[in-house]
Amino acid sequence: MTNPTVAAVADAASGPVPPPAHTTELPPSVGAFHYTRYKPWTPPLEEGGIEPGRHPVVIAGGGPVGMALALGLANHGVRCVILEADDTVCVGSRAACISRRSLEIMSRLGVLPAFMAKGLPWTGGRSFYKTAEVFRFEMPHDAQQKLPPMINLEQYYAEHYLLEEIFRRNEATPGLIDIRWGTELTGLAQGDDGVTLDVRNAEGSYRLHGQWLAACDGGQSFVRKALGLALEGTGYEGRYVIIDIELHSDHPTERRAWFDPPWNPGSTVLMHRQPDDIWRIDYQLRPGQSTEEALQPPAVAEFVQRHLDAIGEGHLPWKTVWTSVYRAGAMTLDSYRHGRVVFAGNAAHAMPIFGVRGLNSGFDDADNLAWKLALVARGVSDAALLDSYSQERIAAFHVNAENAMRSTEFMSPPSRGFDLLREAALSLSEAHRGIAQLINPRQTQAVRYAESALSSEGDALPAGPLPGEVMAEQQLAQGHLTDWIAPVFTLLVLRPELASPPAADITRAKQGALPFAVRTIAGLGVDGADAQASPAVFDALGAGDGAVYLLRPDGHVAARWHRLPAGALQPALARAATASQELSA
């Protein structure tokens, strides 16, 4: 067919890795996407090749997690420098499924319209055993939701849209996000007051200083290796070839999985539609199959044609645009904070592809970390707030990993026992729909920080999200509830006509150092509030006769009350930000 871009073989801790950076030629265009090469830039240096001053935050890695973190910091007015070793956005679709929770995060970063305009929404999928359909799943979705449960969007588009937003922020505030392309981190040292970093680009080498270093440099993380750290957990032997093809097919956007298909017996094949008529095919290599041979263009072409013939689309023209190999693993660092260094995304953990928890977990990392690192960098909160980032996101890793590993053990059985269990479940699932639930891919969803040290005790409500949970979306009389949740601490007052919070406490919170806002949702026909909602919305949030929620900048509930007691708001704010009551006052 064509000569596709081929990524290097990856291990369980890294996921797919991009091909080596080209020095002259741009990566080939894919569909409507055209690559741009960005030139390295060296700042003015003092004698000895040292950049003067100290940056509040330096981010190692300009992939989607690093750029999301930078935009999150920018929401709080904190400047940062991004060091990106490559000089383009990523090559290949890579992480291609973006969850509803991640889309909510993208909304806070200002890129949701671009994601939604290009991405392909979907709600479910089908699984086949040999050629018979044995399971159909639907992700949670109802009329209250503003966003679909999932969109498909190639990672190069995601990075491109995040980068465009960085350019827009820099136009408004020059130098807010200083992204340095083609700049490789080569050394680091840290002290009590910051980090010292050695870098190099095509123009030479230099040294810079930062108060904090955020390691978002992926599965092959230089920072992780430089600190002598390693991911620990479970690695699986199952290997998947990942193939992007350009195919003009009218099949709808859904996840399809074939178990033990006649055209690839003893294996599993997955298929997803992506924008620009790009289709993602993942297929499992059988034991003994050579990874290198499977990636050869003739082998790729032979498999894809065989697969398309089997599903009735072999007559359509197609071409290969990218290939890679992936080995599943559920692995993590034991702490995401090491002194002045914090880790996020694949630098902190590795997730199996099943349930699409990789990049989505990385976006959640960035969302959790951004406001905390901003408050610490500004001196508003104690550095212990970053320990809560590590604790919460490691707890989330274990929740995600448990579901992902269950899916992985079904998709890539680690032993003959698991293989027999899968064969039995699949063979019975067509006739016994209860057994078919074992095939459920358990797609990612928002995780509750159940044991968060930042949550305060409040009141028991008859319904609604608990402390540590994300505020549930609701359809309002006009718009949606999330339209009113900004990346600040938000006091959400439901039915203020029945009980308003103490005015003195509200005034004190607004005058404090923490970013704080009050949003009021009243009943239908009640004027003076930010928005109005039906009784069903208030019932769903446990606020039939009123309630008050304190939301963190990442949208998680910090505290909730039936009636906000006088003097309760400041301690809850201080606890949520690991700040003194004086700072939050």
C-alpha positions as MATLAB code, in Angstrom:
seq = 'MTNPTVAAVADAASGPVPPPAHTTELPPSVGAFHYTRYKPWTPPLEEGGIEPGRHPVVIAGGGPVGMALALGLANHGVRCVILEADDTVCVGSRAACISRRSLEIMSRLGVLPAFMAKGLPWTGGRSFYKTAEVFRFEMPHDAQQKLPPMINLEQYYAEHYLLEEIFRRNEATPGLIDIRWGTELTGLAQGDDGVTLDVRNAEGSYRLHGQWLAACDGGQSFVRKALGLALEGTGYEGRYVIIDIELHSDHPTERRAWFDPPWNPGSTVLMHRQPDDIWRIDYQLRPGQSTEEALQPPAVAEFVQRHLDAIGEGHLPWKTVWTSVYRAGAMTLDSYRHGRVVFAGNAAHAMPIFGVRGLNSGFDDADNLAWKLALVARGVSDAALLDSYSQERIAAFHVNAENAMRSTEFMSPPSRGFDLLREAALSLSEAHRGIAQLINPRQTQAVRYAESALSSEGDALPAGPLPGEVMAEQQLAQGHLTDWIAPVFTLLVLRPELASPPAADITRAKQGALPFAVRTIAGLGVDGADAQASPAVFDALGAGDGAVYLLRPDGHVAARWHRLPAGALQPALARAATASQELSA';
ca = [
       0.000    0.000    0.000;
       2.104    2.906    1.322;
       5.048    3.325    3.625;
       3.407    4.127    6.969;
       5.019    5.868    9.903;
       6.231    3.155   12.267;
       6.669    3.725   15.989;
       9.299    1.957   18.043;
       8.352   -1.156   19.991;
       7.296   -0.280   23.542;
       7.233   -2.121   26.854;
       4.434   -2.255   29.413;
       5.640    0.824   31.268;
       5.849    3.108   28.278;
       3.036    2.449   25.806;
       3.610    3.313   22.151;
       6.536    5.632   21.567;
       6.845    7.980   18.589;
       9.419    7.504   15.852;
      12.709    9.388   16.147;
      12.393   13.074   15.338;
      13.078   13.906   11.700;
      15.731   16.500   11.035;
      14.580   17.720    7.636;
      11.311   16.191    6.445;
       7.974   16.771    8.110;
       5.898   13.729    9.086;
       3.440   13.009    6.288;
      -0.002   14.591    6.454;
      -2.816   12.384    7.733;
      -6.237   13.102    6.302;
      -6.809   16.833    6.782;
      -4.045   17.141    9.379;
      -0.774   18.757    8.325;
       2.278   18.850   10.580;
       4.238   21.974   11.475;
       7.835   21.955   12.609;
       8.645   24.413   15.411;
      12.089   25.949   15.761;
      14.091   25.718   18.989;
      14.611   28.908   20.933;
      17.364   29.778   23.388;
      16.740   32.559   25.934;
      19.325   35.250   26.663;
      22.038   33.689   28.834;
      24.441   34.953   31.435;
      28.094   34.018   31.517;
      28.518   30.272   31.820;
      25.407   29.526   29.760;
      22.927   30.108   32.580;
      19.462   31.569   32.073;
      18.932   34.288   34.700;
      16.063   34.149   37.176;
      13.921   31.288   38.447;
      10.749   30.090   36.730;
       7.758   29.320   38.979;
       7.153   26.003   37.193;
       9.097   24.074   34.560;
       7.228   21.289   32.749;
       9.258   18.471   31.215;
       7.268   17.213   28.235;
       5.004   19.106   25.850;
       2.543   16.315   25.092;
      -1.167   16.558   25.921;
      -0.674   16.217   29.689;
       2.124   18.790   29.835;
       0.160   21.293   27.743;
      -3.021   20.692   29.766;
      -1.068   21.342   32.966;
       0.393   24.533   31.495;
      -3.068   25.824   30.556;
      -4.376   24.878   33.998;
      -1.587   26.899   35.612;
      -2.357   29.767   33.253;
      -5.957   29.765   34.510;
      -4.453   30.840   37.853;
      -2.014   33.325   36.376;
       1.076   31.171   36.993;
       3.766   31.291   34.306;
       5.608   28.182   33.216;
       8.201   26.867   30.773;
       7.588   23.698   28.757;
      10.613   21.719   27.585;
       9.675   19.500   24.635;
      12.337   17.315   23.026;
      10.452   16.910   19.739;
       9.686   19.736   17.330;
       6.186   18.711   16.236;
       3.054   17.405   17.865;
       2.949   13.628   18.127;
       2.929   11.256   15.156;
       0.159    8.651   15.048;
      -3.294    8.500   16.632;
      -1.901    7.134   19.926;
      -4.494    7.923   22.631;
      -7.610    8.395   20.517;
     -10.593    8.111   22.916;
     -11.437   11.178   25.031;
     -13.889   10.647   27.901;
     -16.683   12.924   29.105;
     -14.664   13.736   32.221;
     -11.702   14.770   30.062;
     -14.008   16.908   27.913;
     -15.146   18.718   31.065;
     -11.481   19.393   31.810;
     -10.924   20.605   28.250;
     -13.809   23.035   28.756;
     -11.991   24.630   31.696;
      -8.881   24.921   29.509;
     -10.736   26.642   26.655;
     -10.373   23.930   23.994;
     -13.710   22.125   24.190;
     -15.225   23.739   21.044;
     -12.307   22.541   18.910;
     -12.411   19.028   20.394;
     -16.158   18.742   19.805;
     -16.047   20.208   16.290;
     -13.542   17.582   15.117;
     -14.133   14.632   17.439;
     -16.595   11.822   16.723;
     -19.043   11.176   19.599;
     -20.018    7.628   20.470;
     -21.944    5.876   23.220;
     -21.342    2.138   22.950;
     -20.058   -0.827   21.052;
     -20.429   -4.467   20.083;
     -18.428   -7.606   20.731;
     -18.326  -10.725   18.554;
     -17.253  -14.273   19.283;
     -15.970  -15.716   16.017;
     -18.634  -14.125   13.782;
     -21.647  -13.989   16.159;
     -22.523  -10.849   18.083;
     -22.509  -11.764   21.782;
     -22.523   -8.437   23.651;
     -23.621   -4.869   23.171;
     -22.789   -2.134   25.674;
     -23.876    1.465   26.217;
     -21.956    3.929   28.351;
     -23.933    6.001   30.894;
     -25.720    8.749   28.996;
     -28.967   10.628   29.582;
     -30.760   13.833   28.689;
     -29.097   15.706   31.574;
     -25.679   15.458   29.940;
     -24.083   18.307   28.037;
     -21.331   16.113   26.624;
     -21.200   12.632   25.064;
     -19.656    9.817   27.121;
     -16.757    9.578   24.646;
     -15.362   11.114   21.483;
     -12.741    9.705   19.156;
     -10.031   12.212   18.312;
      -6.475   11.421   17.264;
      -3.859   12.609   19.760;
      -2.155   14.826   17.190;
      -5.384   16.821   16.899;
      -5.710   16.999   20.695;
      -2.161   18.324   21.011;
      -2.724   20.759   18.125;
      -5.822   22.261   19.757;
      -4.097   22.570   23.133;
      -1.178   24.260   21.400;
      -3.482   26.698   19.606;
      -4.946   27.668   22.975;
      -1.417   28.215   24.321;
      -0.777   30.566   21.398;
      -3.995   32.455   22.211;
      -3.048   32.776   25.888;
       0.388   34.073   24.949;
      -1.124   36.665   22.618;
      -3.149   37.997   25.550;
      -0.323   37.617   28.108;
       3.069   37.349   26.371;
       5.327   34.710   27.894;
       2.605   33.147   30.041;
       3.448   29.690   28.639;
       6.983   29.562   27.264;
       7.094   26.392   25.159;
      10.597   25.485   23.971;
      10.609   23.002   21.112;
      13.469   20.680   20.264;
      14.832   21.121   23.786;
      16.000   17.995   25.580;
      16.410   17.748   29.330;
      19.858   16.274   30.060;
      20.376   16.763   33.789;
      18.649   17.884   36.953;
      19.412   18.605   40.574;
      17.086   19.824   43.272;
      17.452   21.696   46.521;
      15.156   23.027   49.210;
      14.115   26.040   47.132;
      13.917   24.634   43.610;
      15.428   22.657   40.756;
      18.386   23.246   38.442;
      18.017   21.831   34.939;
      20.510   21.254   32.138;
      19.057   21.262   28.627;
      20.249   21.228   25.031;
      18.814   22.064   21.653;
      20.196   22.434   18.136;
      21.751   25.763   19.129;
      23.648   24.470   22.149;
      23.315   23.736   25.860;
      22.315   25.898   28.801;
      21.098   25.772   32.398;
      17.885   27.117   33.916;
      16.269   27.205   37.341;
      12.713   26.585   38.501;
      10.825   26.534   41.763;
       9.035   23.345   40.745;
       9.496   20.704   38.049;
       6.480   18.825   36.680;
       7.552   15.623   34.942;
       5.088   15.029   32.100;
       7.701   13.416   29.859;
       5.889   10.160   29.161;
       6.590    6.475   29.533;
      10.294    6.915   28.751;
      10.536    9.700   31.374;
      14.053   11.119   31.691;
      13.094   12.722   35.008;
      11.937    9.429   36.473;
      15.144    7.692   35.433;
      17.341   10.590   36.623;
      15.827   10.281   40.106;
      16.359    6.520   40.095;
      12.640    5.771   40.215;
      10.758    2.940   38.532;
       7.154    2.052   37.848;
       5.956   -0.964   39.806;
       2.949   -3.168   39.219;
       1.755   -5.758   36.741;
       3.008   -6.203   33.194;
       1.250   -8.500   30.728;
       2.780  -10.600   27.981;
      -0.005   -9.880   25.489;
       1.135   -7.649   22.601;
      -1.110   -5.628   20.321;
      -0.234   -4.258   16.916;
      -1.809   -0.832   16.409;
      -2.604    0.161   12.827;
      -4.114    3.408   11.541;
      -5.575    3.146    8.064;
      -7.324    5.653    5.831;
     -10.575    3.974    4.776;
     -13.669    5.598    3.298;
     -16.266    3.563    5.174;
     -19.774    4.596    6.230;
     -19.822    2.375    9.315;
     -20.983    4.308   12.411;
     -18.696    5.368   15.239;
     -18.693    2.557   17.791;
     -16.211    0.214   19.430;
     -16.102   -3.219   17.794;
     -14.238   -6.188   19.262;
     -13.846   -9.632   17.645;
     -12.751  -12.522   19.862;
     -11.202  -15.544   18.162;
     -12.319  -14.468   14.680;
     -11.787  -17.015   11.873;
      -9.465  -14.563   10.077;
      -7.241  -14.242   13.179;
      -7.914  -17.346   15.299;
      -6.876  -17.356   18.945;
      -6.597  -13.566   19.002;
      -8.612  -10.382   19.497;
      -9.215   -7.539   17.037;
     -10.510   -4.065   17.943;
     -11.659   -1.345   15.555;
     -12.521    2.354   16.062;
     -13.514    5.104   13.672;
     -11.575    8.385   13.932;
     -11.907   11.760   12.156;
     -10.788   12.188    8.535;
     -11.739    8.595    7.581;
      -8.918    7.217    9.741;
      -9.691    3.859   11.315;
      -7.798    2.436   14.269;
      -7.258   -1.348   14.255;
      -5.647   -3.115   17.212;
      -4.978   -6.817   16.973;
      -3.402   -9.209   19.418;
      -0.240  -11.071   18.464;
      -0.340  -14.738   19.300;
       2.457  -16.292   21.391;
       5.486  -16.894   19.217;
       4.579  -14.277   16.620;
       7.447  -11.915   15.899;
       6.781   -8.266   16.705;
       9.266   -7.073   14.091;
       7.772   -9.262   11.376;
       4.229   -8.168   12.264;
       5.204   -4.523   11.705;
       6.632   -5.117    8.233;
       4.470   -3.352    5.604;
       3.608   -6.571    3.712;
       2.470   -8.244    6.948;
       0.423   -5.214    7.938;
      -1.173   -5.000    4.495;
      -1.988   -8.723    4.459;
      -3.656   -8.587    7.884;
      -5.683   -5.449    7.211;
      -6.949   -6.735    3.876;
      -7.908  -10.067    5.469;
      -9.769   -8.224    8.242;
     -11.594   -5.892    5.869;
     -12.567   -8.827    3.641;
     -14.047  -10.589    6.672;
     -16.203   -7.620    7.730;
     -17.441   -6.922    4.216;
     -15.316   -3.874    3.423;
     -12.452   -5.475    1.520;
     -13.607   -3.872   -1.714;
     -12.971   -0.358   -0.367;
      -9.654    1.394   -1.069;
      -7.425    1.958    1.942;
      -3.867    2.793    2.924;
      -1.780    2.442    6.078;
      -0.702    5.676    7.780;
       0.816    4.581   11.143;
       1.712    1.413   13.019;
       2.979    0.596   16.491;
       3.050   -2.207   19.063;
       1.696   -2.043   22.596;
       2.129   -4.294   25.639;
      -0.352   -3.814   28.465;
       0.705   -2.972   31.986;
      -0.808   -1.461   35.150;
       2.135    0.191   36.887;
       2.732    3.256   39.048;
       5.261    5.175   41.085;
       4.752    4.815   44.825;
       4.630    8.617   45.143;
       3.958   11.343   42.573;
       5.904   13.931   44.559;
       9.628   13.728   45.185;
      10.811   16.935   46.793;
      10.463   19.724   44.235;
       9.484   17.293   41.469;
       5.939   16.105   40.741;
       4.974   13.456   38.180;
       1.898   13.254   35.937;
       0.612   11.159   33.047;
       2.657    8.253   31.727;
       5.697    9.505   33.632;
       3.777    8.626   36.808;
       1.857    5.531   35.739;
       1.061    3.122   32.921;
      -2.432    1.891   32.104;
      -3.647   -0.856   29.781;
      -5.403    0.474   26.695;
      -8.635   -1.336   27.584;
     -11.203    1.077   28.992;
      -9.178    4.032   27.581;
      -7.716    5.096   30.918;
      -4.277    6.178   29.700;
      -4.531    9.748   28.425;
      -7.797   10.277   30.296;
      -5.999    9.516   33.565;
      -3.263   11.916   32.480;
      -5.785   14.709   31.920;
      -7.208   14.016   35.379;
      -3.670   14.234   36.792;
      -3.178   17.629   35.163;
      -6.575   18.863   36.358;
      -5.854   17.813   39.942;
      -2.295   19.135   39.930;
      -2.752   22.494   38.169;
      -4.687   24.375   40.838;
      -2.672   22.873   43.671;
       0.689   23.657   42.086;
      -0.546   27.169   41.259;
      -1.555   27.861   44.861;
       1.762   26.528   46.133;
       3.790   28.475   43.551;
       1.934   31.648   44.512;
       2.658   31.059   48.196;
      -1.030   30.811   49.088;
      -0.903   27.156   50.127;
       1.629   24.993   51.883;
       3.619   22.531   49.760;
       1.800   19.738   51.608;
      -1.057   20.388   49.197;
       1.040   18.588   46.578;
       1.113   15.523   48.794;
      -2.681   15.430   48.487;
      -2.215   15.390   44.705;
      -0.059   12.287   45.020;
      -2.410   10.581   47.480;
      -5.560   11.270   45.466;
      -4.157   10.335   42.088;
      -2.496    7.142   43.340;
      -5.833    6.134   44.862;
      -7.437    6.889   41.489;
      -4.761    4.798   39.771;
      -5.717    1.760   41.838;
      -9.423    2.221   41.062;
      -8.655    2.571   37.359;
      -6.115   -0.245   37.375;
      -8.512   -2.681   39.016;
     -11.051   -2.204   36.230;
      -8.430   -2.050   33.497;
      -6.700   -5.211   34.707;
      -9.975   -7.132   34.758;
     -10.551   -6.080   31.163;
      -6.944   -6.878   30.245;
      -7.139  -10.366   31.743;
     -10.126  -10.978   29.493;
      -8.698   -9.320   26.390;
      -5.171  -10.751   26.831;
      -5.421  -13.828   29.094;
      -2.197  -14.044   31.153;
      -2.420  -17.837   31.605;
      -4.115  -20.919   30.213;
      -6.624  -20.739   33.086;
      -7.745  -17.256   32.089;
      -7.805  -18.412   28.477;
     -10.189  -21.259   29.326;
     -12.401  -18.906   31.337;
     -12.616  -16.532   28.389;
     -13.435  -19.331   25.953;
     -16.201  -20.571   28.241;
     -17.676  -17.075   28.718;
     -17.600  -16.302   25.024;
     -19.093  -19.627   23.950;
     -22.004  -19.223   26.397;
     -22.575  -15.489   26.046;
     -24.765  -15.576   22.928;
     -27.384  -17.681   24.699;
     -26.821  -16.367   28.257;
     -26.769  -12.577   28.353;
     -25.821  -12.475   32.039;
     -22.548  -14.211   31.253;
     -21.992  -11.734   28.427;
     -21.433   -9.033   31.077;
     -17.951  -10.517   31.521;
     -17.142   -8.997   28.119;
     -17.983   -5.460   29.285;
     -14.909   -3.277   28.572;
     -15.562   -1.123   31.688;
     -14.927    2.242   30.080;
     -13.308    4.969   32.150;
     -15.362    7.314   34.323;
     -14.702    9.977   36.952;
     -13.164    8.623   40.168;
     -14.204    9.659   43.667;
     -11.428   10.722   46.060;
     -13.128    8.889   48.898;
     -10.329    9.275   51.443;
      -9.210   12.772   50.481;
      -7.618   14.779   53.279;
      -9.055   17.899   51.630;
     -12.709   17.001   52.264;
     -14.666   18.346   55.234;
     -17.531   16.739   57.061;
     -20.837   18.409   56.435;
     -24.398   17.166   56.317;
     -25.950   13.972   55.025;
     -28.151   14.741   52.033;
     -30.791   12.414   50.543;
     -29.000   12.419   47.167;
     -26.223   14.104   45.225;
     -22.458   13.656   44.951;
     -20.528   12.843   48.121;
     -17.363   14.677   49.233;
     -14.579   13.669   46.858;
     -16.949   13.037   43.937;
     -17.271   15.191   40.822;
     -20.351   17.408   40.786;
     -22.972   15.649   38.682;
     -24.073   17.317   35.452;
     -27.630   18.654   35.335;
     -29.803   20.254   32.667;
     -30.883   23.713   33.824;
     -33.694   25.887   32.489;
     -31.025   27.352   30.224;
     -27.723   25.563   29.721;
     -26.104   23.123   32.118;
     -24.767   23.125   35.651;
     -21.133   22.762   34.543;
     -21.493   26.072   32.671;
     -21.327   27.706   36.102;
     -18.336   25.802   37.498;
     -15.084   27.659   36.827;
     -11.545   26.540   37.799;
     -11.891   28.259   41.206;
     -13.369   27.291   44.556;
     -17.106   27.520   43.932;
     -19.832   27.764   46.548;
     -22.849   26.298   44.763;
     -26.028   27.474   46.476;
     -29.081   25.465   45.472;
     -32.500   27.078   46.062;
     -31.166   30.244   47.727;
     -34.760   31.450   48.043;
     -35.162   28.952   50.900;
     -31.894   29.516   52.748;
     -29.054   31.879   51.883;
     -25.548   31.286   53.274;
     -24.278   33.666   55.967;
     -23.439   36.925   54.155;
     -20.451   37.696   56.393;
     -18.811   34.354   55.572;
     -19.338   34.914   51.847;
     -17.776   38.373   52.027;
     -14.808   37.054   53.972;
     -14.212   34.267   51.445;
     -14.400   36.678   48.486;
     -11.803   38.910   50.124;
      -9.405   36.020   50.782;
      -6.368   34.891   48.844;
      -8.029   31.792   47.389;
      -9.815   32.034   44.010;
     -13.470   31.925   45.044;
     -16.900   32.403   43.467;
     -20.535   31.954   44.476;
     -23.073   30.491   42.056;
     -26.792   30.325   42.812;
     -29.352   28.039   41.175;
     -32.952   28.902   42.055;
     -36.284   27.268   41.365;
     -38.247   27.983   38.201;
     -39.693   31.480   38.170;
     -37.434   32.749   40.979;
     -35.451   35.807   39.916;
     -32.107   37.045   41.148;
     -30.109   33.802   40.788;
     -27.473   32.866   38.228;
     -29.723   30.159   36.797;
     -32.966   28.308   37.375;
     -33.722   24.591   37.507;
     -36.663   22.215   37.790;
     -37.541   20.350   41.012;
     -36.083   17.161   39.489;
     -32.613   18.755   39.398;
     -32.765   19.713   43.053;
     -34.040   16.249   43.993;
     -31.113   14.655   42.127;
     -28.685   16.811   44.134;
     -30.354   16.243   47.499;
     -31.534   19.843   47.537;
     -35.328   19.575   47.472;
     -35.480   22.192   50.223;
     -32.062   23.660   49.508;
     -28.406   22.665   49.868;
     -24.923   24.163   49.562;
     -21.890   22.518   47.957;
     -18.294   23.700   48.149;
     -16.522   22.646   44.949;
     -12.783   22.530   44.380;
     -11.263   24.097   41.239;
     -11.241   20.631   39.639;
     -14.987   20.225   40.190;
     -14.759   17.678   43.015;
     -16.931   18.232   46.086;
     -14.946   19.490   49.098;
     -17.929   19.764   51.453;
     -21.725   19.893   51.382;
     -24.368   21.147   53.775;
     -28.132   21.221   54.050;
     -27.709   24.712   55.499;
     -24.272   26.343   55.623;
     -23.557   26.981   59.329;
     -22.062   30.315   60.288;
     -18.281   30.039   60.446;
     -18.096   26.707   58.545;
     -16.992   28.024   55.152;
     -13.524   29.336   56.091;
     -12.316   26.098   57.759;
     -13.598   24.058   54.802;
     -11.807   26.321   52.339;
      -8.611   26.227   54.372;
      -8.697   22.444   54.586;
      -9.387   22.061   50.857;
      -6.407   24.264   50.012;
      -4.099   23.190   52.860;
      -3.963   26.883   53.743;
      -4.274   28.701   57.024;
      -7.645   30.238   57.799;
      -5.930   33.628   57.649;
      -4.864   33.013   54.036;
      -8.353   31.922   53.029;
      -9.916   34.845   54.845;
];
